[in-house]
Each structure stands twice: as structure tokens, then as C-alpha cells.
Short mmCIF file of N, CA and C in Angstrom, two decimals:
data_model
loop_
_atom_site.label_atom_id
_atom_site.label_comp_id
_atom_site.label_asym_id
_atom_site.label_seq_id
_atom_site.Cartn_x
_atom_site.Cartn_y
_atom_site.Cartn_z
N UNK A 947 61.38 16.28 92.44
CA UNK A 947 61.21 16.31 91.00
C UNK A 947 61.08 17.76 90.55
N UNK A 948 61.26 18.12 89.10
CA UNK A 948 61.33 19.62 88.93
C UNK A 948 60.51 19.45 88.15
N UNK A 949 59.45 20.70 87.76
CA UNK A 949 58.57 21.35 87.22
C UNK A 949 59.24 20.94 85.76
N UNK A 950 58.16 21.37 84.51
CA UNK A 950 58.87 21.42 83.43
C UNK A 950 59.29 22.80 83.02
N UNK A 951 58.76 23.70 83.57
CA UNK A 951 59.45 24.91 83.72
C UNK A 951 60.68 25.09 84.55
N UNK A 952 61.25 24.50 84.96
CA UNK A 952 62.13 24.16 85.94
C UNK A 952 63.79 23.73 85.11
N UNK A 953 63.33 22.52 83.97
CA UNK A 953 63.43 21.81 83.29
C UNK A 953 63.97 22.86 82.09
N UNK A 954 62.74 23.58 81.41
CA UNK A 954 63.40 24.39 79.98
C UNK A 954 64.83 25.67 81.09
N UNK A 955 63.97 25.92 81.80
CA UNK A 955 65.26 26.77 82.25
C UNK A 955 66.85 26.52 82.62
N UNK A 956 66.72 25.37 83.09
CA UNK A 956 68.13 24.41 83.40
C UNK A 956 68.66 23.91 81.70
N UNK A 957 67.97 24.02 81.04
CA UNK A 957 68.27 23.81 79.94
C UNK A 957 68.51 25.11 79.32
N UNK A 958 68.18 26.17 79.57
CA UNK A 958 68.39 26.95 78.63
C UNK A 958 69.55 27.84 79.05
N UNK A 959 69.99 27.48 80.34
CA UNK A 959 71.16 27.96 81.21
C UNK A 959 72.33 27.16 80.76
N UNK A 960 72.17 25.93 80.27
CA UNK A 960 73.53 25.23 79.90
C UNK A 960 73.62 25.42 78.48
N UNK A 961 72.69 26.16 77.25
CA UNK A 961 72.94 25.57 75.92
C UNK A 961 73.17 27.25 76.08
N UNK A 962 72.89 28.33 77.31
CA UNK A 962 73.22 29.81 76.91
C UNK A 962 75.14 30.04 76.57
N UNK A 963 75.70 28.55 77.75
CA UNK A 963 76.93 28.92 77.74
C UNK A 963 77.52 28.53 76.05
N UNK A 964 77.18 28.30 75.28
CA UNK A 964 77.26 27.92 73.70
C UNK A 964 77.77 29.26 73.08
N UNK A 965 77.10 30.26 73.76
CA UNK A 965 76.93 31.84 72.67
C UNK A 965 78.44 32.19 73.42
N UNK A 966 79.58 31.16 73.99
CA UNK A 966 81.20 31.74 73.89
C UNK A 966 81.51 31.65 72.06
N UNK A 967 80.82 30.90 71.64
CA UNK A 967 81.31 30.92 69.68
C UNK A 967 81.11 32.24 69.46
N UNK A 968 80.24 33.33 69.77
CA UNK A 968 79.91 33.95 68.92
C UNK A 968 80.50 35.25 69.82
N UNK A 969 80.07 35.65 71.29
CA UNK A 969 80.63 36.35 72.48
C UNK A 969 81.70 36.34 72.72
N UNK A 970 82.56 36.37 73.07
CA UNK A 970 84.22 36.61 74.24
C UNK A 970 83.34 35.89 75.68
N UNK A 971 83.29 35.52 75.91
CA UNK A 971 82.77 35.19 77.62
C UNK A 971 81.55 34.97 77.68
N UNK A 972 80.96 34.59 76.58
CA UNK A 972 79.85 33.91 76.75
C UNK A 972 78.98 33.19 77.53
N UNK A 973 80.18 32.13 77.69
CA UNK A 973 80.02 30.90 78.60
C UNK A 973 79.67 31.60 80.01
N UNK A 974 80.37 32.23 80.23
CA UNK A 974 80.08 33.03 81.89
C UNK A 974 78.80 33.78 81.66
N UNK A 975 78.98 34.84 80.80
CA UNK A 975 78.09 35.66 80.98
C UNK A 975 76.14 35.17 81.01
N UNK A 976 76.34 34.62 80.23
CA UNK A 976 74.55 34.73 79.93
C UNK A 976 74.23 33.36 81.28
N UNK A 977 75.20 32.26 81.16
CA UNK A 977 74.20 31.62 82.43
C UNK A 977 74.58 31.95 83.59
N UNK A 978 75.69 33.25 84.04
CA UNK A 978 75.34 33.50 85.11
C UNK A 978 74.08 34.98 85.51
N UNK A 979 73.81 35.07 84.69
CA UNK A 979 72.34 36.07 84.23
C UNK A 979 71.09 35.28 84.67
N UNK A 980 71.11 33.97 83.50
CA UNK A 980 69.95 32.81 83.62
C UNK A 980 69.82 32.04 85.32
N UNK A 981 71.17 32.45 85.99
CA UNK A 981 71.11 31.40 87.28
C UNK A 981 70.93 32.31 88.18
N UNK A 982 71.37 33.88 87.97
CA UNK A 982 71.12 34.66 89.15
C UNK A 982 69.65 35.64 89.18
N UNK A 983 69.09 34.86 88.37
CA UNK A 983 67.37 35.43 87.93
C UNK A 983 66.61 34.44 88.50
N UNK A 984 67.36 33.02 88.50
CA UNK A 984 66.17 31.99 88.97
C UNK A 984 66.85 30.93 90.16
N UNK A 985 67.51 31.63 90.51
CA UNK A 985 68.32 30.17 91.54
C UNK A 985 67.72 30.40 92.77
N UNK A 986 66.94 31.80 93.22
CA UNK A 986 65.84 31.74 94.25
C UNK A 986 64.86 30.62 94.27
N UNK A 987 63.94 30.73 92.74
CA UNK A 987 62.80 30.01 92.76
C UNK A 987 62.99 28.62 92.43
N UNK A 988 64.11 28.29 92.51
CA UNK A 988 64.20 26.28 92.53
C UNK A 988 65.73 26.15 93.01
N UNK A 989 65.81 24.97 93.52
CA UNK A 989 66.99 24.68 94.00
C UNK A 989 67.46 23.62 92.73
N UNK A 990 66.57 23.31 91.99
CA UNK A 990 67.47 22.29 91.05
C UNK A 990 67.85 23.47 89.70
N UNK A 991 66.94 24.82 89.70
CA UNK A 991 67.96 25.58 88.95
C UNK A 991 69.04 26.22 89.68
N UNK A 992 68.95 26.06 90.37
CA UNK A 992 70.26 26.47 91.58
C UNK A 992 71.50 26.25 91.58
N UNK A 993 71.27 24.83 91.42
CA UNK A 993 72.11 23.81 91.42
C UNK A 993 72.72 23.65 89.91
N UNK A 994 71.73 23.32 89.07
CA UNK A 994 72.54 23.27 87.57
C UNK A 994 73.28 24.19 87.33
N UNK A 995 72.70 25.30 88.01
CA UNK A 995 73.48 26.93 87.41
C UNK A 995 75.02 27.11 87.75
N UNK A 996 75.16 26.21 89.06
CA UNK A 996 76.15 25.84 89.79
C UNK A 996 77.25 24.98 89.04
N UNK A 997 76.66 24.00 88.52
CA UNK A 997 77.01 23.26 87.65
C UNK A 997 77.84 23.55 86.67
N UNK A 998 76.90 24.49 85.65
CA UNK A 998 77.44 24.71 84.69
C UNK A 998 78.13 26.11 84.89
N UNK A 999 78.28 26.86 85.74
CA UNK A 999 79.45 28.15 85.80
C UNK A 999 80.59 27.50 86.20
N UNK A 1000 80.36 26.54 87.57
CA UNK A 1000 81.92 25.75 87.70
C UNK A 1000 82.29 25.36 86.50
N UNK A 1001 81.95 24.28 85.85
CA UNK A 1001 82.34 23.73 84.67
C UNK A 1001 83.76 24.91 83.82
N UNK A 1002 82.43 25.46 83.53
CA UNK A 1002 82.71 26.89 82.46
C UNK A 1002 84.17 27.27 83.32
N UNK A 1003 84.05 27.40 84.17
CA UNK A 1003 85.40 27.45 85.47
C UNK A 1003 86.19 26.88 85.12
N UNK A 1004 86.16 25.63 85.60
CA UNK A 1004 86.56 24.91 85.10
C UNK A 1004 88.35 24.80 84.11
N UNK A 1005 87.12 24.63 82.99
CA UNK A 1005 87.59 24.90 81.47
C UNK A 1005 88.40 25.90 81.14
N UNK A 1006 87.60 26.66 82.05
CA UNK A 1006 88.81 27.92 81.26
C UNK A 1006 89.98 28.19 82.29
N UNK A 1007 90.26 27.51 83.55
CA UNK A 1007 91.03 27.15 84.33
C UNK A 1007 91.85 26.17 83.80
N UNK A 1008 91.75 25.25 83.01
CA UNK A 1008 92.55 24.01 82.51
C UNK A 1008 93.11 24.44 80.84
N UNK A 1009 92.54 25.16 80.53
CA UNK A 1009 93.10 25.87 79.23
C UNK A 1009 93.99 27.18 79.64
N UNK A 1010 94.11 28.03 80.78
CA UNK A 1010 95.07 28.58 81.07
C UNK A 1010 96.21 27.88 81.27
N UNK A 1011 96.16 27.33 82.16
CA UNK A 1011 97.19 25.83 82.63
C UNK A 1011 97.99 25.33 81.77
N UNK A 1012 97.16 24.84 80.35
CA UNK A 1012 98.11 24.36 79.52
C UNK A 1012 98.33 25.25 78.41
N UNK A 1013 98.14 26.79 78.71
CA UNK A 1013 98.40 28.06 78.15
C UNK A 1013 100.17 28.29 78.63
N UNK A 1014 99.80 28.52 79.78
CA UNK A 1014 101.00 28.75 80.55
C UNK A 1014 102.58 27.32 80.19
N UNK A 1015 101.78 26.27 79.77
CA UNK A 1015 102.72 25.14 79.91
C UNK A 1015 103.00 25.53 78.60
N UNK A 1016 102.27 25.41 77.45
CA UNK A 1016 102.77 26.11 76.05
C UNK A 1016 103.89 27.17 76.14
N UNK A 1017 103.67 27.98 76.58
CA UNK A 1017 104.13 29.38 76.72
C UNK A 1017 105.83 29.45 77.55
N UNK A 1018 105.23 28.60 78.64
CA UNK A 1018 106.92 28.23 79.05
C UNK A 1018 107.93 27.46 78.02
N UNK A 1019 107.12 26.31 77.39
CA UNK A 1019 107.83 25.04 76.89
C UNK A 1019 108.46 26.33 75.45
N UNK A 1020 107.99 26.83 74.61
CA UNK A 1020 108.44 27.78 74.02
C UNK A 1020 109.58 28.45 73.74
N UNK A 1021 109.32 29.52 75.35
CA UNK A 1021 110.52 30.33 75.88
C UNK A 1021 111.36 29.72 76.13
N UNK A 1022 111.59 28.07 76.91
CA UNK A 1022 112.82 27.37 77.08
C UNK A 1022 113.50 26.52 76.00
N UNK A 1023 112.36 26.63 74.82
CA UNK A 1023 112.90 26.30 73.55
C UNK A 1023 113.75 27.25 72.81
N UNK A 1024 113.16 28.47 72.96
CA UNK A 1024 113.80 29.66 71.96
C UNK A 1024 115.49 30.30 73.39
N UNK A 1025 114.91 30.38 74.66
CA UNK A 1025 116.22 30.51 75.40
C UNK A 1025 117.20 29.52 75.46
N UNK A 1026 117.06 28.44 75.73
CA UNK A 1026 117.76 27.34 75.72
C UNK A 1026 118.62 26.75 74.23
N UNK A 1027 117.47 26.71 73.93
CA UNK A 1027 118.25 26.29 71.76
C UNK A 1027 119.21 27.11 70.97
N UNK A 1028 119.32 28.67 71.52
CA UNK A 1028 119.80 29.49 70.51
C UNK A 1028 120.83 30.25 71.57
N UNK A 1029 121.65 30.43 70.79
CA UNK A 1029 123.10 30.98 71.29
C UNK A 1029 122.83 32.57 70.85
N UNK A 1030 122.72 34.03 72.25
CA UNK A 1030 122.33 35.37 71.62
C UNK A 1030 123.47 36.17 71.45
N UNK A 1031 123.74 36.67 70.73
CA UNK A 1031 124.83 37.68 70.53
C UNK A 1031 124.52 38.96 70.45
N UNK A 1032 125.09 40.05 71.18
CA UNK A 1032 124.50 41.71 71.21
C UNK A 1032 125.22 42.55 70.53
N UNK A 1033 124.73 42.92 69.80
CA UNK A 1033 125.31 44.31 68.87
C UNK A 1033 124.89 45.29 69.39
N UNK A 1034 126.16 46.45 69.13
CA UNK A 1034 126.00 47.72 69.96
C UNK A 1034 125.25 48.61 69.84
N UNK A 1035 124.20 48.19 68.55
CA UNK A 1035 123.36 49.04 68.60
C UNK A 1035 122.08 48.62 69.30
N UNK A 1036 122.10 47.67 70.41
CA UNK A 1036 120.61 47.18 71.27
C UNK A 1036 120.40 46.43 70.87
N UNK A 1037 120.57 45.66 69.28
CA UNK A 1037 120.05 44.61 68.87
C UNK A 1037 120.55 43.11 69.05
N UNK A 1038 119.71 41.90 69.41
CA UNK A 1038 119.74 40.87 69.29
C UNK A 1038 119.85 39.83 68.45
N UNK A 1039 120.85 38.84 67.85
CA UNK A 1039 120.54 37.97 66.85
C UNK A 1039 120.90 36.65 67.74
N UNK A 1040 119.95 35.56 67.54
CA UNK A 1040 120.05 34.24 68.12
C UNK A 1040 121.04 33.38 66.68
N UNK A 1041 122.06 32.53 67.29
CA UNK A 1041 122.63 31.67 66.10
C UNK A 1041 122.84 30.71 66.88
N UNK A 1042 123.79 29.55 65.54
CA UNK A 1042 123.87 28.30 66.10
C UNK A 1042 122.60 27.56 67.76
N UNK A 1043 121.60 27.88 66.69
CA UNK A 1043 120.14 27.02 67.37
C UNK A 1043 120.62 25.74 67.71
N UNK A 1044 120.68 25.45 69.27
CA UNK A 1044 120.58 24.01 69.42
C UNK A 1044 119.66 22.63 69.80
N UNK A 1045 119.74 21.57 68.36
CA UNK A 1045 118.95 21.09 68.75
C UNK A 1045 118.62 19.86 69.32
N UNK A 1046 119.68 20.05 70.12
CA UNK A 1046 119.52 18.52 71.01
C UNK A 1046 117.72 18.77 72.38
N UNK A 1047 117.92 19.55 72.37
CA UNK A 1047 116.23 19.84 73.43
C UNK A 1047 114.78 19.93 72.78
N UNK A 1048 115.25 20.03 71.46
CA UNK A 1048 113.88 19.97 70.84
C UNK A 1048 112.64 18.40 70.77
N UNK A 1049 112.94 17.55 70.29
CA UNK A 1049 112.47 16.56 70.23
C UNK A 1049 111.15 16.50 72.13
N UNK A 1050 111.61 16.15 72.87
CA UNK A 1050 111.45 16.74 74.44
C UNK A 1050 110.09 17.49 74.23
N UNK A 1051 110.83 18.50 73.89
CA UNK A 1051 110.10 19.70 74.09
C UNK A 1051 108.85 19.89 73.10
N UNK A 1052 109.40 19.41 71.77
CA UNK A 1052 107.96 19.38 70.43
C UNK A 1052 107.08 18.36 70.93
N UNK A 1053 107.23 17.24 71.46
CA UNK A 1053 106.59 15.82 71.87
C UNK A 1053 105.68 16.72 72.99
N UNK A 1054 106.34 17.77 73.83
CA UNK A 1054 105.40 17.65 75.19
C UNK A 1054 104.32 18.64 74.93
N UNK A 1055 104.83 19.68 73.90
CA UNK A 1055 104.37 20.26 73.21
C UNK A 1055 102.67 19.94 72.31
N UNK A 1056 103.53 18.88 72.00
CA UNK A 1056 101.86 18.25 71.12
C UNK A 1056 100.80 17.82 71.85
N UNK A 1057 101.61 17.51 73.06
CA UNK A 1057 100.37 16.47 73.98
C UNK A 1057 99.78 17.84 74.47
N UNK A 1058 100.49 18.97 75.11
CA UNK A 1058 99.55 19.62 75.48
C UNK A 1058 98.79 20.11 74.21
N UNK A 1059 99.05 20.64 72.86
CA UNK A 1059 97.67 20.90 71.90
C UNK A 1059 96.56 20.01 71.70
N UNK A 1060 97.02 19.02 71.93
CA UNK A 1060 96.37 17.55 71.76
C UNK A 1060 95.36 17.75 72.87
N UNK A 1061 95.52 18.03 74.19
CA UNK A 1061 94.66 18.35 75.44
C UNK A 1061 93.93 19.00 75.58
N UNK A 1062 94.27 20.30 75.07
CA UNK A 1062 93.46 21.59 74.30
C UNK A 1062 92.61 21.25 73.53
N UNK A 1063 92.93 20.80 72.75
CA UNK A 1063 91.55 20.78 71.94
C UNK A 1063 90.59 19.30 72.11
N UNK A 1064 91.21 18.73 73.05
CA UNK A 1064 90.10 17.68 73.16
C UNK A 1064 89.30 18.19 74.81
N UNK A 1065 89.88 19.26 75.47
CA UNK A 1065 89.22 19.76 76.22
C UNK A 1065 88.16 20.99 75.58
N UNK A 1066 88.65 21.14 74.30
CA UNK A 1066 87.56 21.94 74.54
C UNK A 1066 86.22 21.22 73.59
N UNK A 1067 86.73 20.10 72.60
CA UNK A 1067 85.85 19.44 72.24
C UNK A 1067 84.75 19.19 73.59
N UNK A 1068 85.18 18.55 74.82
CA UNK A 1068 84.58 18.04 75.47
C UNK A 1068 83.51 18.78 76.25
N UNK A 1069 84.33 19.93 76.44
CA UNK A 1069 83.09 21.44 76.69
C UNK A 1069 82.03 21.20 76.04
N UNK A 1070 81.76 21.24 74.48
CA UNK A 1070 81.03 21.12 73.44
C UNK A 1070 80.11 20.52 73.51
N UNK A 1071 80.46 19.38 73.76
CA UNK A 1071 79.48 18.25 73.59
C UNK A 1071 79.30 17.71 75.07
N UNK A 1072 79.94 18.02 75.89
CA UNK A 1072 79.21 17.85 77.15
C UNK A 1072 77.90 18.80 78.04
N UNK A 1073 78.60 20.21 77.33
CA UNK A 1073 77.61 21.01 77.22
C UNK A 1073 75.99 21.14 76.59
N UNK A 1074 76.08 20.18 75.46
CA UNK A 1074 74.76 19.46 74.99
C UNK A 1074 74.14 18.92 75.42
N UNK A 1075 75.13 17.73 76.14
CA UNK A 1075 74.74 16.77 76.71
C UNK A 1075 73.51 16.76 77.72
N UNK A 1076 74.24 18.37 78.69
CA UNK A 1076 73.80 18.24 80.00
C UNK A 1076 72.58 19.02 79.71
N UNK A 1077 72.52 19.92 78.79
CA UNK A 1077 70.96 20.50 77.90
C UNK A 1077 69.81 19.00 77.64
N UNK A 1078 70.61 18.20 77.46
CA UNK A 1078 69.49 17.63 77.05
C UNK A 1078 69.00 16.31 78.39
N UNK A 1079 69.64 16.07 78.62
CA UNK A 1079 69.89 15.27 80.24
C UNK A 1079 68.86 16.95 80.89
N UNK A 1080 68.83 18.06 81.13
CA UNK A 1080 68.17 18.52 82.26
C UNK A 1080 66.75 18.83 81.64
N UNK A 1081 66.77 18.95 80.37
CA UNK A 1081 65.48 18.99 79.27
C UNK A 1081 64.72 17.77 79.81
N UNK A 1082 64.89 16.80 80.00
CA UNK A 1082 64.11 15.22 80.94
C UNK A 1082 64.48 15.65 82.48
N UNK A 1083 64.60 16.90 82.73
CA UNK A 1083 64.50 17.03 84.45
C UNK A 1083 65.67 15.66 85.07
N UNK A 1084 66.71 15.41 84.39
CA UNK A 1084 67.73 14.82 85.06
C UNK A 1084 68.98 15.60 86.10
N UNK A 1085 69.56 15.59 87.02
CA UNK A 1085 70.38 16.03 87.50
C UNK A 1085 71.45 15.92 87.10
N UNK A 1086 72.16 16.83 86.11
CA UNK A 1086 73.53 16.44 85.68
C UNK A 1086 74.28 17.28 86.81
N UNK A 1087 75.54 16.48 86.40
CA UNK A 1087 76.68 16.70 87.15
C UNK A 1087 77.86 16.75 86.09
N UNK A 1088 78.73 18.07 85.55
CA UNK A 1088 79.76 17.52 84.86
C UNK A 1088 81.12 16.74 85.17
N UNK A 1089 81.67 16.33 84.44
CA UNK A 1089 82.67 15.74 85.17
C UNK A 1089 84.20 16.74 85.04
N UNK A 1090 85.33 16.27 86.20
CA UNK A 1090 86.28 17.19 86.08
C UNK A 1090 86.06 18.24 86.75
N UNK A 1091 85.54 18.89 87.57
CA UNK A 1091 84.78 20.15 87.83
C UNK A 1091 84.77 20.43 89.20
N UNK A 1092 85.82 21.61 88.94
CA UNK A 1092 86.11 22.06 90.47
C UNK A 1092 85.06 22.83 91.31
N UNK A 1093 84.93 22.74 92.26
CA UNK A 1093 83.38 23.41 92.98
C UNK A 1093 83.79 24.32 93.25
N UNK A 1094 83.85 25.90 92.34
CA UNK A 1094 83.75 26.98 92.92
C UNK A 1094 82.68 27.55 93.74
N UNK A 1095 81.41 27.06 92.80
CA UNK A 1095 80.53 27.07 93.81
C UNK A 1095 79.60 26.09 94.53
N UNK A 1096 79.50 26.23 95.88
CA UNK A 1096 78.66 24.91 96.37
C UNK A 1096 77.40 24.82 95.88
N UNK A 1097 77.12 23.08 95.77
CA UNK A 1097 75.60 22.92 95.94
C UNK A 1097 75.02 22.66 96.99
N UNK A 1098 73.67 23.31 96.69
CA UNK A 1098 72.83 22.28 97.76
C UNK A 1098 72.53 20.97 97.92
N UNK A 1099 72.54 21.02 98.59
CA UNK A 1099 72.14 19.26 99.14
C UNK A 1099 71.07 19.09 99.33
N UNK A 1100 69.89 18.46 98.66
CA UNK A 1100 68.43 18.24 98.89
C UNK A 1100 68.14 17.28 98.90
N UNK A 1101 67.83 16.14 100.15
CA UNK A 1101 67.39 14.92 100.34
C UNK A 1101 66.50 14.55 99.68
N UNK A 1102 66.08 13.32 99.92
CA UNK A 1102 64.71 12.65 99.32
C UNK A 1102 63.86 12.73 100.61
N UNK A 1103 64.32 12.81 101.37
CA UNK A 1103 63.05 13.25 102.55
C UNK A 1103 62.67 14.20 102.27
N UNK A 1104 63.54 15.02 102.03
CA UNK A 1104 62.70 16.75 101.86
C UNK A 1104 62.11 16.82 100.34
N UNK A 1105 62.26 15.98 99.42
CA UNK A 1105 61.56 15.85 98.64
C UNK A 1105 60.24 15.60 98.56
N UNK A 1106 60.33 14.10 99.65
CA UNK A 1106 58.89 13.36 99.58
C UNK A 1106 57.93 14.86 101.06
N UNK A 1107 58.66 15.36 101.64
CA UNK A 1107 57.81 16.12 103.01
C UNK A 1107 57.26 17.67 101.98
N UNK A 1108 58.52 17.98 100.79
CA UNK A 1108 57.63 18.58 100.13
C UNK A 1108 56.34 18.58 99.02
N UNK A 1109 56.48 17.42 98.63
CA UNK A 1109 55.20 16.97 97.82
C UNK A 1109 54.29 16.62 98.52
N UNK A 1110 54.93 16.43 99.63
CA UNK A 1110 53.53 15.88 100.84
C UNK A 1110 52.78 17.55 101.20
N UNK A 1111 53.71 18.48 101.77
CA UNK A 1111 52.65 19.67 101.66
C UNK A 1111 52.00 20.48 100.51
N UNK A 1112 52.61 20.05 99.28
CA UNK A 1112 52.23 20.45 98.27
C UNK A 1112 50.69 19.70 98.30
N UNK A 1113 50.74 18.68 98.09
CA UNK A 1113 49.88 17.76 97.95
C UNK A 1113 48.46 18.00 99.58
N UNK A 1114 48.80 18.26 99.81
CA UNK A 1114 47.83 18.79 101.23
C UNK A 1114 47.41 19.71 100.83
N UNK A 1115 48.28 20.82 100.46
CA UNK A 1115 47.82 22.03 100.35
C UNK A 1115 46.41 22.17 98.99
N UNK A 1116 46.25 21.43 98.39
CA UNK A 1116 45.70 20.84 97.02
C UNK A 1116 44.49 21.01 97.31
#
């Protein structure tokens, strides 16, 4: 079980990654500050901290992704669609645009904006979520979330053998 100090800190490590609205890198920066100040003195801030930088990972791993898929689908729209002609002075004019590839391409197009922004909705409010889930000393886990970094693994034996010396020690 975690302390309630244990508790505001795991919480205040997941609602730090929030200040990306207002920061450039937010999300990274401040809870990996909040996790590399306290991930000595508890393993369940250890662990959340873990949590929520993968996440943050994550996210901004799956929004490159469909950065890159934007970005191609584009270029094979504007190379593919348009017929270029070179004038001798260096310059380029695209004509007779063709548009038999578009339809394809606008459709796959949408789904990825469509992905985007419901990924990052989901950042948002999952990011709350897990503020308020570790605010009640719950163990969140986000979902989707590649393990850059490992967790620990802390049994319930070593739970109950540590409250047992806690509790001795008393």
C-alpha cells in the first residue's frame, strides 16, 4: 500500500505532464524531474513515473507515425496528381493535376487526422484519469504503452513481509 504522500506525488507526476499546453515538452520534462527526485524513495512512485514517461512516449511516438503517414500521403498526392514541366529558368509549374488518386488518398488522409486527434484527446483525459486513480493510491497502468521503461515487480509477499517489519519495528 502507498503512503498518502506517496499518493499526492504519483499524482502530481501525472497532472505535471499537462504543462505540454503551455511548455514545448512538457509532458517529458517536469515528470521526468518529479520521478527522478523520488523513484528512490517508493517503488510505487517508481513505477507510476514509469508509467507515465512511457505513455508520454508513447504518444508522441504514435503522432510521429501518423506525422510521417500524413506527410508521405501528401507528397504522393502532389507527385503523383500533377504533371511538372521545367522552364529554363530553374522554375517549376505542376499542370493538368490528376485526379483519379485523390479520393484514396483524401479518405486515408482523414482517418489518419481523425487518429490524431482522438489520440491526443485520449492523452488528455487519460492523463486525468490516472491523477486521480493514483490520488486513491490505485496502480494505474495506461493503456497502448510501449515499455520504454521497465517496472518493478513488487509481490504481495513482499508487501505483506514489509508491513510485517514495519509493524515490528513499531
Amino acid at each position: 500500500m502507498s503512503t498518502q504522500n506517496e499518493n499526492n506525488t504519483a499524482t502530481a507526476l501525472h497532472l505535471s505532464a499537462l504543462s505540454q499546453y503551455l511548455i514545448p515538452f512538457g509532458n517529458f520534462i517536469f515528470p521526468i524531474i518529479i520521478w527522478s527526485s523520488s523513484k528512490d524513495k517508493s517503488n510505487y512512485v517508481d513505477n507510476q513515473g514509469k508509467q507515465c514517461i512511457n505513455f508520454h512516449l508513447s504518444i508522441f511516438t504514435y503522432t510521429l507515425l501518423l506525422g510521417l503517414i500524413a506527410l508521405t500521403l501528401i507528397i504522393i498526392l502532389a507527385v503523383n496528381g500533377a504533371e511538372f514541366h521545367h522552364f529554363g529558368n530553374g522554375s517549376y509549374v505542376a499542370d493538368e493535376f490528376n485526379h483519379s488518386n485523390v479520393p484514396g488518398i483524401v479518405a486515408t488522409a482523414i482517418v489518419t487526422g481523425v487518429l490524431f486527434v482522438l489520440l491526443l484527446a485520449a492523452q488528455f483525459f487519460l492523463t486525468i484519469y490516472a491523477a486521480v486513480k493514483t490520488s486513491n493510491g490505485a496502480d494505474f497502468k495506461y493503456p497502448l504503452t510501449i515499455p520504454f521503461l521497465k517496472y518493478k515487480t513488487v509481490t504481495v509477499e513482499n508487501d505483506i513481509i514489509n508491513q510485517d517489519v514495519v509493524e515490528n519495528e513499531a
